[in-house]
CSV table of C-alpha atoms and ligand atoms in Angstrom, one decimal:
chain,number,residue,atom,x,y,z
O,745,UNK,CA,65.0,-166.7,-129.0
O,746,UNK,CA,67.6,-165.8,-131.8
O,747,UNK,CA,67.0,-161.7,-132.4
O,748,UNK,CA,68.9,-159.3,-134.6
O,749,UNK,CA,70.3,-156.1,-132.9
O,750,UNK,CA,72.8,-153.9,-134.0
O,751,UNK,CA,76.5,-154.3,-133.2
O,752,UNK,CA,76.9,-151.2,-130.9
O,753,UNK,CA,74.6,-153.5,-128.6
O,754,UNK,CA,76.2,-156.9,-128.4
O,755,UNK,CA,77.9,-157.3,-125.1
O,756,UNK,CA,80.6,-159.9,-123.4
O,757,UNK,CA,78.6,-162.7,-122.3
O,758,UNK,CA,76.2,-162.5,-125.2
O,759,UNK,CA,75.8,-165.9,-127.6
O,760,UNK,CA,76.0,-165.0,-131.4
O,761,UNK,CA,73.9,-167.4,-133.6
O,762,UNK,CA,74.9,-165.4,-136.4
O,763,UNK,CA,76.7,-162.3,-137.7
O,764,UNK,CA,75.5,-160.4,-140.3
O,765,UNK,CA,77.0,-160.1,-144.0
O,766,UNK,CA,79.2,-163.0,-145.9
O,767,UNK,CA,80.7,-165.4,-143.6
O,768,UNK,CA,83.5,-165.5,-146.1
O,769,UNK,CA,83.6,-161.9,-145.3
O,770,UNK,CA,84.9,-161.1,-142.1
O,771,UNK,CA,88.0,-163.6,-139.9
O,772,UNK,CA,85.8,-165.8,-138.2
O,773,UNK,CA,85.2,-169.7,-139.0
O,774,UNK,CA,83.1,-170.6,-136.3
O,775,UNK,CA,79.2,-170.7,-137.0
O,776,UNK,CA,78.0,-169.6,-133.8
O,777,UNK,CA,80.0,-168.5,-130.6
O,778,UNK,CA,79.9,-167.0,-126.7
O,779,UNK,CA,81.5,-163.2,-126.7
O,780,UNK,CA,84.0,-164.7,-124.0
O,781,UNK,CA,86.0,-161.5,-123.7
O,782,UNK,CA,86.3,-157.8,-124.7
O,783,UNK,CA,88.7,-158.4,-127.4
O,784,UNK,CA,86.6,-160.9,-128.6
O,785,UNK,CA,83.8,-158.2,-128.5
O,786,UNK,CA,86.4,-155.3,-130.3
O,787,UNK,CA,87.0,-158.1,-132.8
O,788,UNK,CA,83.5,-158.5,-133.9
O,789,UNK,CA,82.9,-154.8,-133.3
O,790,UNK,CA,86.2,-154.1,-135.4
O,791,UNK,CA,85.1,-156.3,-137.7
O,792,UNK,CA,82.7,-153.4,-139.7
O,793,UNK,CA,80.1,-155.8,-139.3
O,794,UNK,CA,76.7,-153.4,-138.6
O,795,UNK,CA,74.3,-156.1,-136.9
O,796,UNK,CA,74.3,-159.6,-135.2
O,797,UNK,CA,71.5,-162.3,-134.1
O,798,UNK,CA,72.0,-163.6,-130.6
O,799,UNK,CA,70.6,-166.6,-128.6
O,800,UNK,CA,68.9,-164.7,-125.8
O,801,UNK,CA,68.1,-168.8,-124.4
O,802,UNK,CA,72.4,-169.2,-124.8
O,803,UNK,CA,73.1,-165.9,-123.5
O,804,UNK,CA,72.0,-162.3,-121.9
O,805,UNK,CA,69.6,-160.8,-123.9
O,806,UNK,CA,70.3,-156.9,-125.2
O,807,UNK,CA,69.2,-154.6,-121.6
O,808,UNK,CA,65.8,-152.4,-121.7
O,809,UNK,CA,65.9,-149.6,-123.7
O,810,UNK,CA,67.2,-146.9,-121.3
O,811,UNK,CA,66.2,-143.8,-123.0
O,812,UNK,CA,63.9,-141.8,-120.8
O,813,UNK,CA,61.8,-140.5,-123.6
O,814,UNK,CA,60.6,-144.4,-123.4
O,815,UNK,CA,59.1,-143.4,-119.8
O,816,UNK,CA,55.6,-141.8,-119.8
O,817,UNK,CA,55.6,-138.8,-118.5
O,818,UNK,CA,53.3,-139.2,-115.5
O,819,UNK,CA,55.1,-141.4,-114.4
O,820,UNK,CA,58.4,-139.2,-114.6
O,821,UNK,CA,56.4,-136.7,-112.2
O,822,UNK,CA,55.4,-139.8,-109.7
O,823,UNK,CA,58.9,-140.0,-108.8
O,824,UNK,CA,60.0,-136.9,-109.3
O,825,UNK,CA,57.2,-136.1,-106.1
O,826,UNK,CA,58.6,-138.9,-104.5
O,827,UNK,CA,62.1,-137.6,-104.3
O,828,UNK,CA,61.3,-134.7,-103.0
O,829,UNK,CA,62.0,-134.3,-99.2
O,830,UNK,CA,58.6,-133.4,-97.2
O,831,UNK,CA,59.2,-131.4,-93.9
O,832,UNK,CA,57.8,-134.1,-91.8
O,833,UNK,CA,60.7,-136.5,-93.5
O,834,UNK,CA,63.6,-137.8,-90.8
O,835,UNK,CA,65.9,-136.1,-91.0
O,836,UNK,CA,68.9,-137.5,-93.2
O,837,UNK,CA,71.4,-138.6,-90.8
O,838,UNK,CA,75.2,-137.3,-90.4
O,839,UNK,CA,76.6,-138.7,-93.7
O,840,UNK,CA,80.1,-138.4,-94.8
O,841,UNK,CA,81.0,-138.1,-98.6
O,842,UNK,CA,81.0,-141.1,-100.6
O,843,UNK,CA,84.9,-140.5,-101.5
O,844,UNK,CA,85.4,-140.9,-97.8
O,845,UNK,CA,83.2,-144.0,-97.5
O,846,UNK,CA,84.6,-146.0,-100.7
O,847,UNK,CA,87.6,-147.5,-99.4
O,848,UNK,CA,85.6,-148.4,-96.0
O,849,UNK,CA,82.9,-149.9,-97.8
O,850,UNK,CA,84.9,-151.7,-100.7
O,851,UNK,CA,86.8,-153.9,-97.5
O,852,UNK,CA,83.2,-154.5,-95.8
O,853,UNK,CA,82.3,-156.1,-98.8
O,854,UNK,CA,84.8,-158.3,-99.4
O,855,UNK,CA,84.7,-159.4,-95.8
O,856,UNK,CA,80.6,-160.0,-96.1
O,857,UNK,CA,81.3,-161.7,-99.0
O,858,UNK,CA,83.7,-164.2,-97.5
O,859,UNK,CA,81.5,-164.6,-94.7
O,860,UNK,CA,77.7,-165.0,-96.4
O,861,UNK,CA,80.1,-167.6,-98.9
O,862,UNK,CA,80.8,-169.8,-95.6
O,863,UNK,CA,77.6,-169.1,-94.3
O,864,UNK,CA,75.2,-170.2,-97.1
O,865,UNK,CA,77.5,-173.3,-97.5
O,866,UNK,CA,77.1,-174.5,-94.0
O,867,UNK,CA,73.4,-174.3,-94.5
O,868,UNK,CA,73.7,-176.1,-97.6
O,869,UNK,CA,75.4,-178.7,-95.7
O,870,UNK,CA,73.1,-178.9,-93.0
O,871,UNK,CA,74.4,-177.5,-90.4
O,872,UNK,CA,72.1,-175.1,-87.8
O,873,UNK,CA,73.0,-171.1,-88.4
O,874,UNK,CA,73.8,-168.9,-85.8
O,875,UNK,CA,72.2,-165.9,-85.7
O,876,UNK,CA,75.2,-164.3,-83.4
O,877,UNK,CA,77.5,-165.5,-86.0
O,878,UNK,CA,76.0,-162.8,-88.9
O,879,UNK,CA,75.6,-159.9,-86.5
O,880,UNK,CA,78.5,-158.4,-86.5
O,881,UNK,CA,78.3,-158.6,-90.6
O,882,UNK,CA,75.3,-157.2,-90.3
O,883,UNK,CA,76.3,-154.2,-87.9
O,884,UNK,CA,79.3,-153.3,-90.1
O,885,UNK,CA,77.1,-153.1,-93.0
O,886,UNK,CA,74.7,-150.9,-91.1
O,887,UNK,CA,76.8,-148.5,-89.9
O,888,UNK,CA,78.5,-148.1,-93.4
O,889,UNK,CA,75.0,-147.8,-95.1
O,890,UNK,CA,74.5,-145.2,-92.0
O,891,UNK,CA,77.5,-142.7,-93.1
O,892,UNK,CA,76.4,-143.3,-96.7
O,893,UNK,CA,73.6,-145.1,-98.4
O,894,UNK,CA,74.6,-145.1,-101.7
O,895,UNK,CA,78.3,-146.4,-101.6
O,896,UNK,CA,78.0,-150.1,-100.7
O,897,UNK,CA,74.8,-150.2,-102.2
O,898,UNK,CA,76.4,-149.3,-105.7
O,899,UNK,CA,79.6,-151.3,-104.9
O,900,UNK,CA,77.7,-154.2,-104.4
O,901,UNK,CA,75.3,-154.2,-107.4
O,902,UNK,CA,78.6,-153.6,-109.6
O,903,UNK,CA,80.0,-157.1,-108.3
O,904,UNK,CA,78.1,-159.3,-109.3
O,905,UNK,CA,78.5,-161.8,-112.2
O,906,UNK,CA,79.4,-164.6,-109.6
O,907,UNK,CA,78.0,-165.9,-106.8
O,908,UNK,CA,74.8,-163.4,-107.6
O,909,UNK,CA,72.8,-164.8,-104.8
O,910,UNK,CA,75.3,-163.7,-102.2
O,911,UNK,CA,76.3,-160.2,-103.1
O,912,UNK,CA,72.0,-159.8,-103.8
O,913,UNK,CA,72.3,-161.1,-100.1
O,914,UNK,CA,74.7,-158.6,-99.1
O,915,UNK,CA,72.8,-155.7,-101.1
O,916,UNK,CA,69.3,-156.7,-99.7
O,917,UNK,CA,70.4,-156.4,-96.5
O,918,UNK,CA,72.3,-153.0,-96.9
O,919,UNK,CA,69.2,-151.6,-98.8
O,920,UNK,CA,66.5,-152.8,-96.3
O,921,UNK,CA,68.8,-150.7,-93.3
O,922,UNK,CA,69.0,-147.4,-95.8
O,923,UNK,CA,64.6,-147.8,-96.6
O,924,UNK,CA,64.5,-148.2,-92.3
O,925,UNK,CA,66.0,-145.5,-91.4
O,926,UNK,CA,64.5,-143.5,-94.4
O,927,UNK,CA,61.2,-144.6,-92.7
O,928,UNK,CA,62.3,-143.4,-89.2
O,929,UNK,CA,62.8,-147.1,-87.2
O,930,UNK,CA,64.8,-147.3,-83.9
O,931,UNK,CA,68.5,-148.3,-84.3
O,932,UNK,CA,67.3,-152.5,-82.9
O,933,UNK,CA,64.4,-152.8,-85.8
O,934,UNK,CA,67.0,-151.6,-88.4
O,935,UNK,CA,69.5,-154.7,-87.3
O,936,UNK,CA,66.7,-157.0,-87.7
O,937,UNK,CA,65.6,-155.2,-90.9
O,938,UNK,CA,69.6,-155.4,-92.0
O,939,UNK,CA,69.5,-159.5,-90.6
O,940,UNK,CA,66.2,-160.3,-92.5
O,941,UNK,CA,67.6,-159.0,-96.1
O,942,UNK,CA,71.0,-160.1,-95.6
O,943,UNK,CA,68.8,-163.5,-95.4
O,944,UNK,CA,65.9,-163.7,-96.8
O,945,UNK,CA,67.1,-165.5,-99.7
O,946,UNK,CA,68.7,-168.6,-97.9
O,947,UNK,CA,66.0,-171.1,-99.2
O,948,UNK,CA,68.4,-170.9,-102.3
O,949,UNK,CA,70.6,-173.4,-100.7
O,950,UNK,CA,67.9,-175.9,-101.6
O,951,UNK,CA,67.2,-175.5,-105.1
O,952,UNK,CA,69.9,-176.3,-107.7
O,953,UNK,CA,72.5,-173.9,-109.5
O,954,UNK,CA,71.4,-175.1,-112.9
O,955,UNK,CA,68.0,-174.4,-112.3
O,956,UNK,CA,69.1,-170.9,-110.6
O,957,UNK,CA,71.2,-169.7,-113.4
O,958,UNK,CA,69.2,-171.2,-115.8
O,959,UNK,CA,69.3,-168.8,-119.0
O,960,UNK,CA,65.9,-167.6,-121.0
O,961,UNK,CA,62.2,-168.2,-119.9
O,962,UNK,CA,61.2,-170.9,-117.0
O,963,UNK,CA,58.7,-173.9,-117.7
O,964,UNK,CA,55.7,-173.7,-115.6
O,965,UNK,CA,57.4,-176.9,-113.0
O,966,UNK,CA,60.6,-174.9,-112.7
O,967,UNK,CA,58.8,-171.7,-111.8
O,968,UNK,CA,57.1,-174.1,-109.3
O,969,UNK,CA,60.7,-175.6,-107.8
O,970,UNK,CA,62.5,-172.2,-107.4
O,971,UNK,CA,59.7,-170.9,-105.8
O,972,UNK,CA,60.0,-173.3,-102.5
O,973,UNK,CA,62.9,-171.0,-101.9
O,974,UNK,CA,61.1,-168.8,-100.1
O,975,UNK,CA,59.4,-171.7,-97.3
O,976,UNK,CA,62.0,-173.8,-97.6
O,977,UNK,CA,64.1,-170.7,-96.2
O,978,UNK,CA,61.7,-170.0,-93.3
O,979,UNK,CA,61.8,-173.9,-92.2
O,980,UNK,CA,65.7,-173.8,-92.4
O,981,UNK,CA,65.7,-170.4,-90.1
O,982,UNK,CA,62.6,-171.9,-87.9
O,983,UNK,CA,64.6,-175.1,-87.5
O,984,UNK,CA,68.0,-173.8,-86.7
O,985,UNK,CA,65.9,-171.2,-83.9
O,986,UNK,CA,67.8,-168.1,-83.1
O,987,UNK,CA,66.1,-165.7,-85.6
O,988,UNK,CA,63.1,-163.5,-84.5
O,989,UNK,CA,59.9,-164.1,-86.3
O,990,UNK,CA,60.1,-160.9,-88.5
O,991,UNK,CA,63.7,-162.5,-89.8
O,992,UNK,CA,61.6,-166.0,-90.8
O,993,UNK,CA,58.6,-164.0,-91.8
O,994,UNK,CA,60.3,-161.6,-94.8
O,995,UNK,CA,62.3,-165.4,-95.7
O,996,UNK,CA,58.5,-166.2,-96.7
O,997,UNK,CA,56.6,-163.2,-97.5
O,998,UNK,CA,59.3,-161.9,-99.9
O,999,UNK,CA,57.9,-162.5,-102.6
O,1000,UNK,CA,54.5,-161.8,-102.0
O,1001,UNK,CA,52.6,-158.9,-104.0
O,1002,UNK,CA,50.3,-155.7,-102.6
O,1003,UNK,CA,47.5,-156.8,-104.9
O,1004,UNK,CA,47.5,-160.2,-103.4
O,1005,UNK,CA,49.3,-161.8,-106.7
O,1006,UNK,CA,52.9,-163.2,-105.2
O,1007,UNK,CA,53.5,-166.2,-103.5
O,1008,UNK,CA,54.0,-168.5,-101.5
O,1009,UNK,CA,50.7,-167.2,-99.3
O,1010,UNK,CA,48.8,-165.1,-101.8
O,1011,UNK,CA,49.2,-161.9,-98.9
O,1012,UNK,CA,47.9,-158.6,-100.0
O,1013,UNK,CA,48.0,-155.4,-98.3
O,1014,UNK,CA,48.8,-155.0,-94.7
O,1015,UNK,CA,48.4,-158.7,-94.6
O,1016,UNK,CA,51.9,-158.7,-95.5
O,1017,UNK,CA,54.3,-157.7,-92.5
O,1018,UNK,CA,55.9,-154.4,-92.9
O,1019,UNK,CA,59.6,-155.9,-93.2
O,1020,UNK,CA,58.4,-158.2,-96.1
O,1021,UNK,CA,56.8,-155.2,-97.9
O,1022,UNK,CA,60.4,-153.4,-97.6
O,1023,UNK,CA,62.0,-156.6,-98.7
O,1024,UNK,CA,59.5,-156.8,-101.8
O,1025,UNK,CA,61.1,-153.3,-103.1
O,1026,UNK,CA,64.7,-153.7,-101.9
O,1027,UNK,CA,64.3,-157.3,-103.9
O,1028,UNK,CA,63.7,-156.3,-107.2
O,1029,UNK,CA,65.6,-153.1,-107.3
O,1030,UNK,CA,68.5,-155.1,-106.9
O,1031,UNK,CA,67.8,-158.2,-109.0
O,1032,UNK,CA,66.9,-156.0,-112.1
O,1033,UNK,CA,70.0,-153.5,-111.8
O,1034,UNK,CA,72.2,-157.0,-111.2
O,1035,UNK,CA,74.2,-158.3,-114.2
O,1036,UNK,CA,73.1,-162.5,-114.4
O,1037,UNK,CA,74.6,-165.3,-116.3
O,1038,UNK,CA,70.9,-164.6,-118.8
O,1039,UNK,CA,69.9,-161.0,-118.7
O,1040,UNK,CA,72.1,-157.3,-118.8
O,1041,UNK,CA,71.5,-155.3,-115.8
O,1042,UNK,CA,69.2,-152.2,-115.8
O,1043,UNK,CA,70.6,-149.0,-115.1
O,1044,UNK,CA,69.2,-148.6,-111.3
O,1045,UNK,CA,67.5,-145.0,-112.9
O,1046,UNK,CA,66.1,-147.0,-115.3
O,1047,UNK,CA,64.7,-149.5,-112.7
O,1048,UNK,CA,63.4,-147.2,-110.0
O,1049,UNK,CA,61.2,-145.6,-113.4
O,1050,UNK,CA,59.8,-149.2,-113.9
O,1051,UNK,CA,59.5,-149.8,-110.4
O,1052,UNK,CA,57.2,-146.7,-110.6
O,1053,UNK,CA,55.2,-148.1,-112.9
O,1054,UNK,CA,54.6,-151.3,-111.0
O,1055,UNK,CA,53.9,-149.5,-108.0
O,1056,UNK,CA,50.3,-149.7,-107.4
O,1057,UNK,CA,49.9,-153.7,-107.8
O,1058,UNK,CA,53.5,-155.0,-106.7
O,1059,UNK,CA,54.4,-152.7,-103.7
O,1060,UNK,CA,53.2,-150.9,-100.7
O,1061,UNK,CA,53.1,-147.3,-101.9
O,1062,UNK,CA,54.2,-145.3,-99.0
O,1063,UNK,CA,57.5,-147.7,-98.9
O,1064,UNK,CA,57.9,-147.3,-102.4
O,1065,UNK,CA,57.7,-143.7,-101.8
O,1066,UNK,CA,60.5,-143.9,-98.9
O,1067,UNK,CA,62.9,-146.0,-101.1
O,1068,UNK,CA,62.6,-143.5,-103.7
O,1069,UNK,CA,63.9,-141.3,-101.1
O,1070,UNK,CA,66.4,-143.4,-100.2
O,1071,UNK,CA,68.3,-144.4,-103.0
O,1072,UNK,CA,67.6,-140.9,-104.8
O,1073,UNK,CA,66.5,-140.6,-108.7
O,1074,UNK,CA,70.0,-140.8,-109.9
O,1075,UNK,CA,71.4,-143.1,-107.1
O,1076,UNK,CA,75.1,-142.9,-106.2
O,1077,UNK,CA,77.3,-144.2,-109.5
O,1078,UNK,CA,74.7,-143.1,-112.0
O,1079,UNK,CA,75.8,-141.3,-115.7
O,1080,UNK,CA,74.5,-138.3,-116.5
O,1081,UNK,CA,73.9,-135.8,-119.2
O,1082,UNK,CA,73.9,-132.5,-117.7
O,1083,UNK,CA,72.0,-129.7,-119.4
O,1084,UNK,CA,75.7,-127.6,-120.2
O,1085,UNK,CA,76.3,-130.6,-122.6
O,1086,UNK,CA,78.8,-132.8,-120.3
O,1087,UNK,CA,78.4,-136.3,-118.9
O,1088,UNK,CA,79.2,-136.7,-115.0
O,1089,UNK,CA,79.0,-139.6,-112.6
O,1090,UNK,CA,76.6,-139.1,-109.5
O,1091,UNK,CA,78.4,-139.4,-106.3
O,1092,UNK,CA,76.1,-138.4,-103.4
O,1093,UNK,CA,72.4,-137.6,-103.2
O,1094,UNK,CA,72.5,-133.4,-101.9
O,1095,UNK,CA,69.9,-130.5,-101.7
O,1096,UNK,CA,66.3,-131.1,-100.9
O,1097,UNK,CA,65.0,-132.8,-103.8
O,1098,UNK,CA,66.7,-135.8,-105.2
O,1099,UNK,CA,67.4,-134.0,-108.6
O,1100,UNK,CA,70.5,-132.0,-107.7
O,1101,UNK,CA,72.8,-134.5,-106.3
O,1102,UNK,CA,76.4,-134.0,-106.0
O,1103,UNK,CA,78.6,-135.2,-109.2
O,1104,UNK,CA,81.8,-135.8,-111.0
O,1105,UNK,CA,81.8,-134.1,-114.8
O,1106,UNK,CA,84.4,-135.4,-116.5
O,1107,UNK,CA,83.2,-135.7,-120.6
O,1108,UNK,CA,82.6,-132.8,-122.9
O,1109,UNK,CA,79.9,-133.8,-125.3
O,1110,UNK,CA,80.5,-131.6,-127.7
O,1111,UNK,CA,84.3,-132.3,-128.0
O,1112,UNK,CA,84.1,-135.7,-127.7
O,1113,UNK,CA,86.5,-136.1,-125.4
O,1114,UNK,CA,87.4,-136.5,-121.1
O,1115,UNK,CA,87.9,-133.4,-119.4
O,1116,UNK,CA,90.0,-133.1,-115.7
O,1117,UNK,CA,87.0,-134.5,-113.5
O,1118,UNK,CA,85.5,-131.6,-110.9
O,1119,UNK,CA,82.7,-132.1,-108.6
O,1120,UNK,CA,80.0,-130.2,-108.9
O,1121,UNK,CA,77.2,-129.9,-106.5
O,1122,UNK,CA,73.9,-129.1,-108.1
O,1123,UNK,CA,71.8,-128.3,-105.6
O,1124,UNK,CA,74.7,-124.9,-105.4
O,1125,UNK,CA,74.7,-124.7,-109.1
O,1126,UNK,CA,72.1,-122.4,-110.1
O,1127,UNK,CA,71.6,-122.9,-113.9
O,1128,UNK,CA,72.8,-126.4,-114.5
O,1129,UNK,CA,70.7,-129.4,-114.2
O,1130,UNK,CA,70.5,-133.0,-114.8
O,1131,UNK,CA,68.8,-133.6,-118.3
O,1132,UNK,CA,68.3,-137.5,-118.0
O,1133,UNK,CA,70.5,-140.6,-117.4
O,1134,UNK,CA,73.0,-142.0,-119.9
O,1135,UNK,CA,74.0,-145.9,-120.5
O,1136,UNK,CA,78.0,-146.2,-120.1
O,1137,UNK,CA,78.4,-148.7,-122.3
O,1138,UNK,CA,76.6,-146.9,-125.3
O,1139,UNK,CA,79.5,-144.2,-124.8
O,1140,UNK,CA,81.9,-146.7,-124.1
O,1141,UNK,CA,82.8,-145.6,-121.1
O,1142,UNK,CA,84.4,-149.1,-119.0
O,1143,UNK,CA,85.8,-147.0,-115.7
O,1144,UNK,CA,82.9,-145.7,-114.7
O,1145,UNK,CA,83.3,-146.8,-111.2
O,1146,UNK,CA,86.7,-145.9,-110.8
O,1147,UNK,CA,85.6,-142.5,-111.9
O,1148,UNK,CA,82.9,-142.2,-108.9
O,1149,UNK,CA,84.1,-144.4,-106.3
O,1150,UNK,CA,88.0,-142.7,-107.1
O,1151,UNK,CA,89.6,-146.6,-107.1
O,1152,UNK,CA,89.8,-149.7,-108.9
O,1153,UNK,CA,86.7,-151.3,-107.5
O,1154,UNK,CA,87.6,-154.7,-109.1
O,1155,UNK,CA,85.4,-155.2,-112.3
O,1156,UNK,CA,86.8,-155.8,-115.7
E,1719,LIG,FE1,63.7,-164.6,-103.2
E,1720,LIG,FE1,66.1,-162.1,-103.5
């Protein structure tokens, strides 16, 4: 679809049918081009051009709007319930700060990334996985999500414009440990939990890249291909044996809805196993906060609002409920507009509602300009408050992770 939007949203990646004005009057010949870089980005942007047309089916379409006032109201009090801790909640377990996590988690990922890369290819070609070979992947993961959900979870949904279906692997897997020990399961059910997410997409193998990363809307057949992913995974784990049945059953039943509407089985309800009901949630939090070759990323506060909207036909309630919980309203790596009129970066959920997590101010509003970062923790900080989330790239902030996470975590 070729749509006009203004300037301030075109991004890298983006396909430009058209710009707006004379062609004679700004320094580019060609008709229509890919934004392949930022400075081809500032050039356009530069340029005093106001608005563009993109080819959403060449290129990522402009994200949601992310303005809360585009978020009902009820549904703003859903999850604000949701987030806030009950006294018969787990506890939350011993935790270290994120700032002493990042470093930890940042090698972790690299070294599951490596290993789901050799993994998934040896599937691909046919040879039988071992279950013994992705434990210890899975335990590191674990134990890092342990000291601190929000870390790898973040780092993992920032990496992503490659090889999206392993880091979604890697993310999957690290979000379905956080949601089981949110819901209180024994340390053995939250490997398995960890192993099923870390895997439940490995039917991908089967179906082509093109057809994968194909940009704009699926026809009807295609829909029908990429959606063998999910059996075709559960025969490759059945027939390579090692995996328990809960691993082999979220492979299938990932996709399938509460009201009975997903696939491949048409489940609904408690039909559906309880690890494939966590998988559901962790599933599309992650693919619509991920960056792809065809679509911008949602800001994850953004998502978890839409997710709330879904909530009573797409996923089991109570687990939606407990993932709220887990990831927190403003999850770890979120911006911020605080009510004293400065942005900050969220770096660990704090306090006993989900509103006051622990941040990093570091912009004056008013003075339009960076201030020396401090942490403040709001759940101590009687007075200020979180007034909604911002999007970093309409405030052209592009170090937004090394602001949180205190390191280069890698992204351009
Ligand atoms: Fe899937
Ligand atoms: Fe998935």
């Amino acid at each position: 679809m070729i749509k006009q939007i203004p300037v301030s949203d075109l991004r890298v990646g983006m396909f430009v049918n058209k710009l707006g004005g004379s062609w004679l009057d700004h320094p580019f010949w060609r008709g229509a081009f890919k934004v392949d870089s930022a400075a081809a980005l500032k050039k356009v942007q530069d340029s005093g051009i106001l608005e563009v047309w993109i080819d959403t089916a060449q290129g990522p379409d402009v994200a949601e709007p992310v303005a809360e006032a585009a978020i009902p109201d009820q549904v703003e009090h859903a999850l604000v319930e949701d987030a806030t801790l009950a006294e018969d909640d787990p506890p939350l377990p011993e935790r270290v700060a994120m700032e002493r996590e990042a470093a930890r988690a940042t090698k972790i990922l690299g070294a599951s990334m490596k290993a789901v890369t050799a993994l998934f290819e040896q599937v691909r070609h046919g040879r039988a996985l071992s279950v013994d070979q992705v434990m210890p992947m899975v335990d590191e993961i674990a134990e890092s999500v342990l000291r601190n959900p929000g870390v790898l979870i973040a780092l993992a949904r920032l990496r992503r414009k490659d090889h999206y279906t392993y880091m979604h692997s890697i993310a999957v897997g690290a979000l379905m440990v956080a949601l089981g020990r949110q819901l209180g399961l024994p340390p053995r059910a939250l490997r398995e939990a960890g192993l099923a997410g870390l895997l439940h997409d490995i039917g991908k193998v089967h179906i082509e890249d093109a057809l994968l990363n194909k940009p704009g809307r699926l026809e009807d057949h295609e829909f029908e291909v990429l959606r063998r992913h999910a059996h075709m995974g559960y025969e490759t784990l059945q027939a390579g044996g090692g995996a328990e049945d809960a691993v082999l059953d979220v492979c299938r039943h990932h996709h399938e809805r509460f009201d009975g509407t997903g696939y491949p089985d048409r489940l609904a309800g408690d039909n559906i196993s309880l690890y494939a009901r966590m998988a559901a949630v962790c599933d599309v939090y992650d693919a619509t906060t991920s960056n792809r070759s065809y679509k911008v990323a949602w800001q994850p506060a953004y998502a978890l609002r839409r997710m709330t909207e879904w909530r009573a036909t797409q996923f089991d309630p109570a687990i939606f409920h407990a993932f709220v919980k887990t990831v927190g309203i403003y999850p770890t790596g979120t911006l911020v507009r605080l009510a004293s009129n400065y942005l900050a970066v969220v770096l660990d959920q704090s306090g006993e509602t989900l509103l006051t997590p622990r941040v990093k101010v570091f912009y004056s509003i008013p003075n339009k300009r960076r201030v020396p970062p401090r942490v403040v923790d709001l759940a101590q900080a009687p007075g200020e408050r979180i007034l909604g989330f911002e999007d970093p790239a309409a405030w052209g902030i592009t170090d937004l992770e090394n602001l949180w996470a205190g390191m280069d975590t890698g992204r351009k």
